[in-house]
PDB file of C-alpha atoms in Angstrom:
ATOM      1  CA  MET A  21      81.214 177.027 -25.678  1.00 48.00           C
ATOM      2  CA  ASN A  22      82.977 177.477 -22.322  1.00 48.00           C
ATOM      3  CA  GLY A  23      86.284 176.749 -24.031  1.00 48.00           C
ATOM      4  CA  LEU A  24      85.647 179.460 -26.640  1.00 45.00           C
ATOM      5  CA  LYS A  25      84.773 181.990 -23.916  1.00 49.00           C
ATOM      6  CA  ALA A  26      87.947 181.190 -22.003  1.00 48.00           C
ATOM      7  CA  LEU A  27      90.045 181.539 -25.155  1.00 40.00           C
ATOM      8  CA  ALA A  28      88.444 184.900 -25.979  1.00 47.00           C
ATOM      9  CA  THR A  29      89.002 186.149 -22.434  1.00 47.00           C
ATOM     10  CA  ALA A  30      92.656 185.139 -22.533  1.00 44.00           C
ATOM     11  CA  ALA A  31      93.152 186.878 -25.880  1.00 45.00           C
ATOM     12  CA  LEU A  32      91.515 190.075 -24.544  1.00 44.00           C
ATOM     13  CA  LEU A  33      93.733 190.057 -21.456  1.00 43.00           C
ATOM     14  CA  SER A  34      96.856 189.628 -23.588  1.00 45.00           C
ATOM     15  CA  VAL A  35      95.824 192.581 -25.769  1.00 42.00           C
ATOM     16  CA  ILE A  36      95.242 194.745 -22.682  1.00 47.00           C
ATOM     17  CA  ALA A  37      98.527 193.695 -21.031  1.00 47.00           C
ATOM     18  CA  ALA A  38     100.654 194.232 -24.128  1.00 45.00           C
ATOM     19  CA  PRO A  39     100.661 198.062 -24.028  1.00 49.00           C
ATOM     20  CA  ALA A  40     101.479 198.021 -20.325  1.00 47.00           C
ATOM     21  CA  ASN A  41     104.520 195.796 -20.958  1.00 49.00           C
ATOM     22  CA  ALA A  42     105.583 197.947 -23.895  1.00 50.00           C
ATOM     23  CA  GLN A  43     105.559 201.027 -21.686  1.00 56.00           C
ATOM     24  CA  THR A  44     107.959 199.509 -19.120  1.00 62.00           C
ATOM     25  CA  PRO A  45     111.371 201.103 -19.733  1.00 63.00           C
ATOM     26  CA  PRO A  46     114.375 198.743 -19.871  1.00 71.00           C
ATOM     27  CA  THR A  47     116.578 198.688 -16.793  1.00 85.00           C
ATOM     28  CA  GLU A  48     119.890 200.516 -17.009  1.00 89.00           C
ATOM     29  CA  SER A  49     123.075 198.494 -16.628  1.00 92.00           C
ATOM     30  CA  ILE A  50     126.798 199.149 -16.853  1.00 95.00           C
ATOM     31  CA  GLN A  51     129.716 197.374 -18.520  1.00 94.00           C
ATOM     32  CA  ILE A  52     133.467 197.986 -18.313  1.00 93.00           C
ATOM     33  CA  GLY A  53     136.351 196.771 -20.412  1.00 86.00           C
ATOM     34  CA  LEU A  54     140.135 196.780 -20.048  1.00 83.00           C
ATOM     35  CA  SER A  55     142.442 197.277 -23.006  1.00 73.00           C
ATOM     36  CA  THR A  56     144.633 194.559 -21.509  1.00 76.00           C
ATOM     37  CA  ASP A  57     144.178 192.014 -18.747  1.00 78.00           C
ATOM     38  CA  LYS A  58     147.886 192.044 -17.813  1.00 83.00           C
ATOM     39  CA  VAL A  59     150.225 194.874 -16.768  1.00 82.00           C
ATOM     40  CA  SER A  60     153.977 194.278 -16.410  1.00 84.00           C
ATOM     41  CA  ILE A  61     156.097 196.478 -14.142  1.00 82.00           C
ATOM     42  CA  THR A  62     159.845 196.696 -13.601  1.00 82.00           C
ATOM     43  CA  ALA A  63     162.049 197.766 -10.707  1.00 76.00           C
ATOM     44  CA  GLY A  64     162.048 201.340 -12.009  1.00 80.00           C
ATOM     45  CA  PHE A  65     158.255 201.574 -12.027  1.00 83.00           C
ATOM     46  CA  SER A  66     157.251 204.974 -10.587  1.00 85.00           C
ATOM     47  CA  GLY A  67     153.487 204.695 -10.812  1.00 85.00           C
ATOM     48  CA  ALA A  68     151.069 205.137 -13.701  1.00 86.00           C
ATOM     49  CA  ASP A  69     147.505 205.974 -14.609  1.00 89.00           C
ATOM     50  CA  LEU A  70     145.332 203.108 -15.798  1.00 89.00           C
ATOM     51  CA  THR A  71     142.449 203.957 -18.131  1.00 90.00           C
ATOM     52  CA  ILE A  72     139.253 201.907 -17.994  1.00 92.00           C
ATOM     53  CA  PHE A  73     136.510 202.347 -20.590  1.00 93.00           C
ATOM     54  CA  GLY A  74     132.867 201.510 -20.052  1.00 94.00           C
ATOM     55  CA  SER A  75     129.349 202.012 -21.293  1.00 94.00           C
ATOM     56  CA  LEU A  76     125.821 202.421 -19.980  1.00 94.00           C
ATOM     57  CA  GLU A  77     123.176 200.175 -21.455  1.00 92.00           C
ATOM     58  CA  ASN A  78     119.618 201.492 -21.862  1.00 91.00           C
ATOM     59  CA  PRO A  79     120.313 204.923 -20.322  1.00 92.00           C
ATOM     60  CA  ASP A  80     117.431 207.347 -19.963  1.00 92.00           C
ATOM     61  CA  PRO A  81     118.259 210.254 -22.339  1.00 92.00           C
ATOM     62  CA  LEU A  82     116.573 212.819 -20.082  1.00 92.00           C
ATOM     63  CA  VAL A  83     118.461 211.625 -16.992  1.00 92.00           C
ATOM     64  CA  ALA A  84     121.711 211.624 -18.980  1.00 91.00           C
ATOM     65  CA  ARG A  85     121.154 215.188 -20.245  1.00 90.00           C
ATOM     66  CA  GLN A  86     120.419 216.358 -16.714  1.00 91.00           C
ATOM     67  CA  GLY A  87     123.660 214.765 -15.447  1.00 91.00           C
ATOM     68  CA  ARG A  88     121.905 212.548 -12.908  1.00 93.00           C
ATOM     69  CA  TYR A  89     123.983 209.449 -13.695  1.00 95.00           C
ATOM     70  CA  ASP A  90     127.095 208.992 -11.547  1.00 96.00           C
ATOM     71  CA  ILE A  91     129.782 206.335 -11.804  1.00 97.00           C
ATOM     72  CA  ILE A  92     132.380 205.197  -9.292  1.00 97.00           C
ATOM     73  CA  VAL A  93     135.206 202.960 -10.520  1.00 96.00           C
ATOM     74  CA  VAL A  94     137.433 201.049  -8.102  1.00 96.00           C
ATOM     75  CA  LEU A  95     140.626 199.094  -8.725  1.00 95.00           C
ATOM     76  CA  GLU A  96     141.030 196.803  -5.746  1.00 94.00           C
ATOM     77  CA  GLY A  97     144.244 194.906  -5.048  1.00 93.00           C
ATOM     78  CA  PRO A  98     144.504 191.317  -3.802  1.00 93.00           C
ATOM     79  CA  PRO A  99     143.338 190.820  -0.190  1.00 93.00           C
ATOM     80  CA  LYS A 100     145.922 189.872   2.417  1.00 92.00           C
ATOM     81  CA  PRO A 101     146.176 189.810   6.224  1.00 92.00           C
ATOM     82  CA  VAL A 102     147.718 192.958   7.699  1.00 90.00           C
ATOM     83  CA  VAL A 103     149.225 193.537  11.150  1.00 89.00           C
ATOM     84  CA  VAL A 104     149.049 197.071  12.565  1.00 88.00           C
ATOM     85  CA  ARG A 105     151.359 197.847  15.475  1.00 82.00           C
ATOM     86  CA  ARG A 106     151.398 200.737  17.896  1.00 75.00           C
ATOM     87  CA  LYS A 107     154.719 201.994  19.223  1.00 66.00           C
ATOM     88  CA  ASP A 108     155.157 203.632  22.609  1.00 65.00           C
ATOM     89  CA  ARG A 109     158.216 204.982  24.374  1.00 64.00           C
ATOM     90  CA  VAL A 110     159.435 202.813  27.240  1.00 62.00           C
ATOM     91  CA  LEU A 111     162.512 203.962  29.172  1.00 59.00           C
ATOM     92  CA  GLY A 112     163.449 206.211  26.271  1.00 58.00           C
ATOM     93  CA  VAL A 113     163.148 203.445  23.659  1.00 58.00           C
ATOM     94  CA  TRP A 114     160.335 203.062  21.096  1.00 55.00           C
ATOM     95  CA  VAL A 115     158.909 199.534  21.265  1.00 60.00           C
ATOM     96  CA  ASN A 116     155.841 197.769  19.852  1.00 60.00           C
ATOM     97  CA  LEU A 117     153.389 197.312  22.713  1.00 69.00           C
ATOM     98  CA  GLU A 118     150.069 196.540  21.016  1.00 78.00           C
ATOM     99  CA  SER A 119     149.031 195.176  17.646  1.00 81.00           C
ATOM    100  CA  GLU A 120     145.904 194.276  15.740  1.00 87.00           C
ATOM    101  CA  THR A 121     145.611 191.809  12.854  1.00 90.00           C
ATOM    102  CA  PHE A 122     143.078 192.350  10.080  1.00 92.00           C
ATOM    103  CA  GLU A 123     142.064 189.680   7.577  1.00 91.00           C
ATOM    104  CA  ASN A 124     141.485 190.040   3.823  1.00 89.00           C
ATOM    105  CA  VAL A 125     142.514 193.688   3.570  1.00 92.00           C
ATOM    106  CA  PRO A 126     142.905 194.954  -0.038  1.00 94.00           C
ATOM    107  CA  VAL A 127     146.589 195.738  -0.431  1.00 93.00           C
ATOM    108  CA  SER A 128     145.706 198.629  -2.746  1.00 94.00           C
ATOM    109  CA  TYR A 129     142.480 200.532  -3.398  1.00 95.00           C
ATOM    110  CA  SER A 130     142.236 203.219  -6.075  1.00 95.00           C
ATOM    111  CA  VAL A 131     138.961 205.105  -6.648  1.00 96.00           C
ATOM    112  CA  ALA A 132     137.802 207.342  -9.512  1.00 96.00           C
ATOM    113  CA  THR A 133     134.477 209.222  -9.426  1.00 96.00           C
ATOM    114  CA  THR A 134     132.373 211.555 -11.544  1.00 96.00           C
ATOM    115  CA  ARG A 135     131.911 213.902  -8.567  1.00 95.00           C
ATOM    116  CA  PRO A 136     132.927 214.080  -4.890  1.00 95.00           C
ATOM    117  CA  LEU A 137     131.585 211.071  -3.023  1.00 93.00           C
ATOM    118  CA  GLN A 138     129.430 213.183  -0.714  1.00 93.00           C
ATOM    119  CA  ASP A 139     127.601 214.581  -3.758  1.00 94.00           C
ATOM    120  CA  ILE A 140     126.707 211.207  -5.288  1.00 95.00           C
ATOM    121  CA  THR A 141     124.728 209.337  -2.637  1.00 94.00           C
ATOM    122  CA  GLU A 142     124.111 208.974   1.107  1.00 94.00           C
ATOM    123  CA  PRO A 143     126.860 207.718   3.458  1.00 93.00           C
ATOM    124  CA  ASN A 144     124.713 204.719   4.393  1.00 94.00           C
ATOM    125  CA  SER A 145     124.736 203.541   0.763  1.00 94.00           C
ATOM    126  CA  TYR A 146     128.535 203.522   0.749  1.00 94.00           C
ATOM    127  CA  ARG A 147     128.600 201.524   3.971  1.00 92.00           C
ATOM    128  CA  GLN A 148     126.158 198.959   2.580  1.00 93.00           C
ATOM    129  CA  LEU A 149     128.230 198.589  -0.589  1.00 94.00           C
ATOM    130  CA  SER A 150     131.548 198.743   1.324  1.00 92.00           C
ATOM    131  CA  LEU A 151     132.511 201.361  -1.249  1.00 94.00           C
ATOM    132  CA  GLY A 152     135.307 203.867  -0.690  1.00 92.00           C
ATOM    133  CA  ALA A 153     138.455 203.558   1.418  1.00 91.00           C
ATOM    134  CA  SER A 154     136.729 204.997   4.494  1.00 90.00           C
ATOM    135  CA  ASN A 155     133.899 202.448   4.172  1.00 91.00           C
ATOM    136  CA  LEU A 156     135.906 199.291   3.565  1.00 90.00           C
ATOM    137  CA  TYR A 157     135.156 196.726   6.238  1.00 87.00           C
ATOM    138  CA  MET A 158     138.389 195.757   7.979  1.00 87.00           C
ATOM    139  CA  GLN A 159     137.743 192.385   9.567  1.00 87.00           C
ATOM    140  CA  PRO A 160     139.729 191.933  12.795  1.00 88.00           C
ATOM    141  CA  ALA A 161     141.229 188.507  13.362  1.00 87.00           C
ATOM    142  CA  ASP A 162     140.181 188.702  17.019  1.00 83.00           C
ATOM    143  CA  ALA A 163     136.581 189.898  17.142  1.00 78.00           C
ATOM    144  CA  GLY A 164     136.746 189.835  20.936  1.00 79.00           C
ATOM    145  CA  ASP A 165     138.868 192.991  21.117  1.00 81.00           C
ATOM    146  CA  SER A 166     137.148 196.136  22.346  1.00 84.00           C
ATOM    147  CA  PRO A 167     135.343 198.179  19.648  1.00 87.00           C
ATOM    148  CA  ALA A 168     137.385 201.255  20.603  1.00 87.00           C
ATOM    149  CA  THR A 169     140.669 199.400  20.034  1.00 85.00           C
ATOM    150  CA  ILE A 170     139.499 197.979  16.711  1.00 87.00           C
ATOM    151  CA  GLU A 171     138.345 201.412  15.561  1.00 89.00           C
ATOM    152  CA  GLU A 172     141.649 203.004  16.553  1.00 88.00           C
ATOM    153  CA  PHE A 173     143.756 200.457  14.651  1.00 89.00           C
ATOM    154  CA  THR A 174     141.373 200.531  11.665  1.00 91.00           C
ATOM    155  CA  ALA A 175     141.832 204.293  11.354  1.00 91.00           C
ATOM    156  CA  ALA A 176     145.608 203.882  11.646  1.00 90.00           C
ATOM    157  CA  LEU A 177     145.579 201.241   8.902  1.00 91.00           C
ATOM    158  CA  ARG A 178     143.639 203.494   6.521  1.00 92.00           C
ATOM    159  CA  GLU A 179     145.949 206.431   7.242  1.00 92.00           C
ATOM    160  CA  ARG A 180     149.039 204.326   6.578  1.00 91.00           C
ATOM    161  CA  LYS A 181     147.640 203.033   3.282  1.00 92.00           C
ATOM    162  CA  ALA A 182     146.767 206.565   2.166  1.00 92.00           C
ATOM    163  CA  ALA A 183     150.194 207.900   3.198  1.00 92.00           C
ATOM    164  CA  THR A 184     151.971 205.296   1.040  1.00 91.00           C
ATOM    165  CA  GLY A 185     149.708 206.011  -1.947  1.00 91.00           C
ATOM    166  CA  LEU A 186     148.154 202.552  -1.963  1.00 94.00           C
ATOM    167  CA  TYR A 187     144.719 203.995  -1.132  1.00 95.00           C
ATOM    168  CA  SER A 188     143.867 206.932  -3.388  1.00 93.00           C
ATOM    169  CA  GLU A 189     140.867 208.857  -4.714  1.00 94.00           C
ATOM    170  CA  ASN A 190     140.589 210.693  -8.039  1.00 94.00           C
ATOM    171  CA  VAL A 191     137.572 213.017  -7.983  1.00 95.00           C
ATOM    172  CA  GLY A 192     136.537 213.753 -11.549  1.00 94.00           C
ATOM    173  CA  GLY A 193     138.508 210.749 -12.756  1.00 94.00           C
ATOM    174  CA  VAL A 194     135.380 209.368 -14.464  1.00 95.00           C
ATOM    175  CA  GLN A 195     134.260 211.376 -17.476  1.00 95.00           C
ATOM    176  CA  PHE A 196     131.359 210.794 -19.849  1.00 95.00           C
ATOM    177  CA  LEU A 197     132.415 210.766 -23.504  1.00 94.00           C
ATOM    178  CA  SER A 198     128.771 210.599 -24.642  1.00 91.00           C
ATOM    179  CA  GLN A 199     125.407 209.739 -23.097  1.00 89.00           C
ATOM    180  CA  ASN A 200     126.402 206.089 -22.741  1.00 90.00           C
ATOM    181  CA  LEU A 201     130.215 205.958 -22.988  1.00 94.00           C
ATOM    182  CA  PHE A 202     132.627 206.889 -20.200  1.00 95.00           C
ATOM    183  CA  ARG A 203     136.309 206.771 -19.332  1.00 94.00           C
ATOM    184  CA  ALA A 204     137.816 206.256 -15.874  1.00 95.00           C
ATOM    185  CA  THR A 205     141.382 206.942 -14.769  1.00 93.00           C
ATOM    186  CA  VAL A 206     142.677 205.148 -11.670  1.00 92.00           C
ATOM    187  CA  ARG A 207     146.112 205.514 -10.144  1.00 91.00           C
ATOM    188  CA  LEU A 208     148.665 202.703  -9.871  1.00 90.00           C
ATOM    189  CA  ALA A 209     151.011 203.543  -6.989  1.00 90.00           C
ATOM    190  CA  PRO A 210     154.777 202.994  -7.406  1.00 89.00           C
ATOM    191  CA  ASN A 211     154.552 200.201  -4.816  1.00 89.00           C
ATOM    192  CA  VAL A 212     151.435 198.604  -6.329  1.00 89.00           C
ATOM    193  CA  PRO A 213     151.389 194.906  -5.393  1.00 88.00           C
ATOM    194  CA  VAL A 214     151.609 192.127  -7.946  1.00 90.00           C
ATOM    195  CA  GLY A 215     148.707 189.738  -8.229  1.00 91.00           C
ATOM    196  CA  THR A 216     145.110 189.726  -9.411  1.00 92.00           C
ATOM    197  CA  HIS A 217     143.373 193.089  -9.109  1.00 94.00           C
ATOM    198  CA  LYS A 218     139.641 193.600  -9.523  1.00 94.00           C
ATOM    199  CA  ALA A 219     138.159 196.565 -11.375  1.00 94.00           C
ATOM    200  CA  ARG A 220     134.588 197.394 -10.316  1.00 95.00           C
ATOM    201  CA  ALA A 221     132.205 200.023 -11.682  1.00 96.00           C
ATOM    202  CA  PHE A 222     129.153 201.218  -9.728  1.00 97.00           C
ATOM    203  CA  LEU A 223     126.274 203.022 -11.454  1.00 97.00           C
ATOM    204  CA  PHE A 224     124.107 205.507  -9.548  1.00 97.00           C
ATOM    205  CA  LYS A 225     120.968 207.242 -10.811  1.00 95.00           C
ATOM    206  CA  SER A 226     119.811 210.327  -8.924  1.00 94.00           C
ATOM    207  CA  GLY A 227     121.679 209.063  -5.862  1.00 94.00           C
ATOM    208  CA  LEU A 228     120.323 205.493  -6.021  1.00 95.00           C
ATOM    209  CA  PHE A 229     122.574 202.495  -6.676  1.00 96.00           C
ATOM    210  CA  ILE A 230     121.516 200.736  -9.899  1.00 95.00           C
ATOM    211  CA  LYS A 231     124.085 198.210 -11.092  1.00 94.00           C
ATOM    212  CA  GLU A 232     127.663 196.964 -10.768  1.00 94.00           C
ATOM    213  CA  SER A 233     130.099 195.481 -13.282  1.00 94.00           C
ATOM    214  CA  SER A 234     133.579 194.035 -12.788  1.00 93.00           C
ATOM    215  CA  ALA A 235     136.683 192.817 -14.620  1.00 93.00           C
ATOM    216  CA  GLN A 236     140.041 191.382 -13.569  1.00 92.00           C
ATOM    217  CA  LEU A 237     143.544 192.733 -14.113  1.00 91.00           C
ATOM    218  CA  GLU A 238     146.794 190.864 -13.519  1.00 92.00           C
ATOM    219  CA  ILE A 239     149.789 192.943 -12.408  1.00 89.00           C
ATOM    220  CA  ARG A 240     153.133 191.171 -12.555  1.00 87.00           C
ATOM    221  CA  LYS A 241     156.853 191.928 -12.536  1.00 80.00           C
ATOM    222  CA  SER A 242     158.866 191.624 -15.721  1.00 72.00           C
ATOM    223  CA  GLY A 243     162.490 191.088 -16.727  1.00 52.00           C
ATOM    224  CA  PHE A 244     165.166 190.239 -14.158  1.00 47.00           C
ATOM    225  CA  GLU A 245     162.883 191.248 -11.274  1.00 51.00           C
ATOM    226  CA  GLN A 246     160.326 188.662 -12.384  1.00 50.00           C
ATOM    227  CA  SER A 247     162.990 185.937 -12.397  1.00 49.00           C
ATOM    228  CA  ILE A 248     164.071 186.823  -8.852  1.00 55.00           C
ATOM    229  CA  PHE A 249     160.427 187.011  -7.732  1.00 53.00           C
ATOM    230  CA  ARG A 250     159.674 183.559  -9.199  1.00 54.00           C
ATOM    231  CA  VAL A 251     162.750 181.952  -7.661  1.00 51.00           C
ATOM    232  CA  ALA A 252     161.979 183.482  -4.244  1.00 52.00           C
ATOM    233  CA  HIS A 253     158.481 181.993  -4.295  1.00 56.00           C
ATOM    234  CA  ASP A 254     159.128 178.652  -5.997  1.00 59.00           C
ATOM    235  CA  TYR A 255     162.429 177.875  -4.206  1.00 55.00           C
ATOM    236  CA  SER A 256     162.090 179.863  -1.003  1.00 63.00           C
ATOM    237  CA  PHE A 257     164.520 177.710   1.038  1.00 57.00           C
ATOM    238  CA  LEU A 258     167.313 177.808  -1.548  1.00 58.00           C
ATOM    239  CA  TYR A 259     166.702 181.520  -2.092  1.00 54.00           C
ATOM    240  CA  GLY A 260     167.032 182.127   1.668  1.00 64.00           C
ATOM    241  CA  VAL A 261     170.295 180.148   1.819  1.00 63.00           C
ATOM    242  CA  PHE A 262     171.651 182.082  -1.165  1.00 60.00           C
ATOM    243  CA  ALA A 263     170.677 185.449   0.344  1.00 63.00           C
ATOM    244  CA  ILE A 264     172.378 184.626   3.665  1.00 73.00           C
ATOM    245  CA  SER A 265     175.492 183.332   1.908  1.00 69.00           C
ATOM    246  CA  LEU A 266     175.657 186.435  -0.260  1.00 63.00           C
ATOM    247  CA  ALA A 267     175.387 188.669   2.810  1.00 70.00           C
ATOM    248  CA  MET A 268     178.192 186.764   4.553  1.00 69.00           C
ATOM    249  CA  VAL A 269     180.488 186.942   1.512  1.00 66.00           C
ATOM    250  CA  THR A 270     179.758 190.659   1.070  1.00 70.00           C
ATOM    251  CA  GLY A 271     180.591 191.321   4.717  1.00 68.00           C
ATOM    252  CA  TRP A 272     183.822 189.319   4.491  1.00 65.00           C
ATOM    253  CA  LEU A 273     184.914 191.176   1.365  1.00 63.00           C
ATOM    254  CA  GLY A 274     184.088 194.485   3.038  1.00 64.00           C
ATOM    255  CA  ARG A 275     186.364 193.626   5.954  1.00 65.00           C
ATOM    256  CA  LEU A 276     189.197 192.755   3.582  1.00 64.00           C
ATOM    257  CA  ILE A 277     188.849 195.946   1.583  1.00 66.00           C
ATOM    258  CA  PHE A 278     188.401 198.407   4.424  1.00 64.00           C
ATOM    259  CA  ARG A 279     190.456 196.794   7.158  1.00 61.00           C
ATOM    260  CA  LYS A 280     193.202 198.870   8.743  1.00 56.00           C
ATOM    261  CA  ASP A 281     196.692 197.444   8.852  1.00 53.00           C
TER     262      ASP A 281
END
């Protein structure tokens, strides 16, 4: 008898709980896809726009109609150590007096957004996600340096990256094609580095971060430039000897051609 009562109670609880579970809306998520996972560039490469397509899964139709979904797409280059130097004039000559080394700095960082960053979410959210060129954490190699010095060189590093086009922002570069499909356009600078780049998409709902998705992209040189690049990396010593020898021969020939009798 006790067993039958327990079974009946369990069945009643499952019937009561079922509607509650059915009313729970599925969680939104985001996916991105690249038309190719490899991009080849030549010596004459002058920059290009890379298109990334993506989709929202389980979007709320009302939120979508009200335009309360925002997406930020980032194409982040391979991380490398970077040395920032400060020049000062000494006795009329500009010399490097101070420097700061930062570890694992993305060589390039291209951002595309649905709206201006300040209109999407709070600044603290960007800092927590390390999202946006101004919020990237630049890790100093020597953490013992004064905070003021680190801040000064960090700002200089960001300014230099932006000035060379390696750090860029495309407001409005993400556009919704429907309630759940979108297209993002990120900029590849003329001096974009070769290596493995990471595409990341961040989904926000009414200013709150919801989900992130990522994919990888390989950028490499092609043609004669690729052959030189491979030789320089695989046979660095022989390449160095050849480069020095070529410079010496070129200088000797220049003296013969332009010498005055």
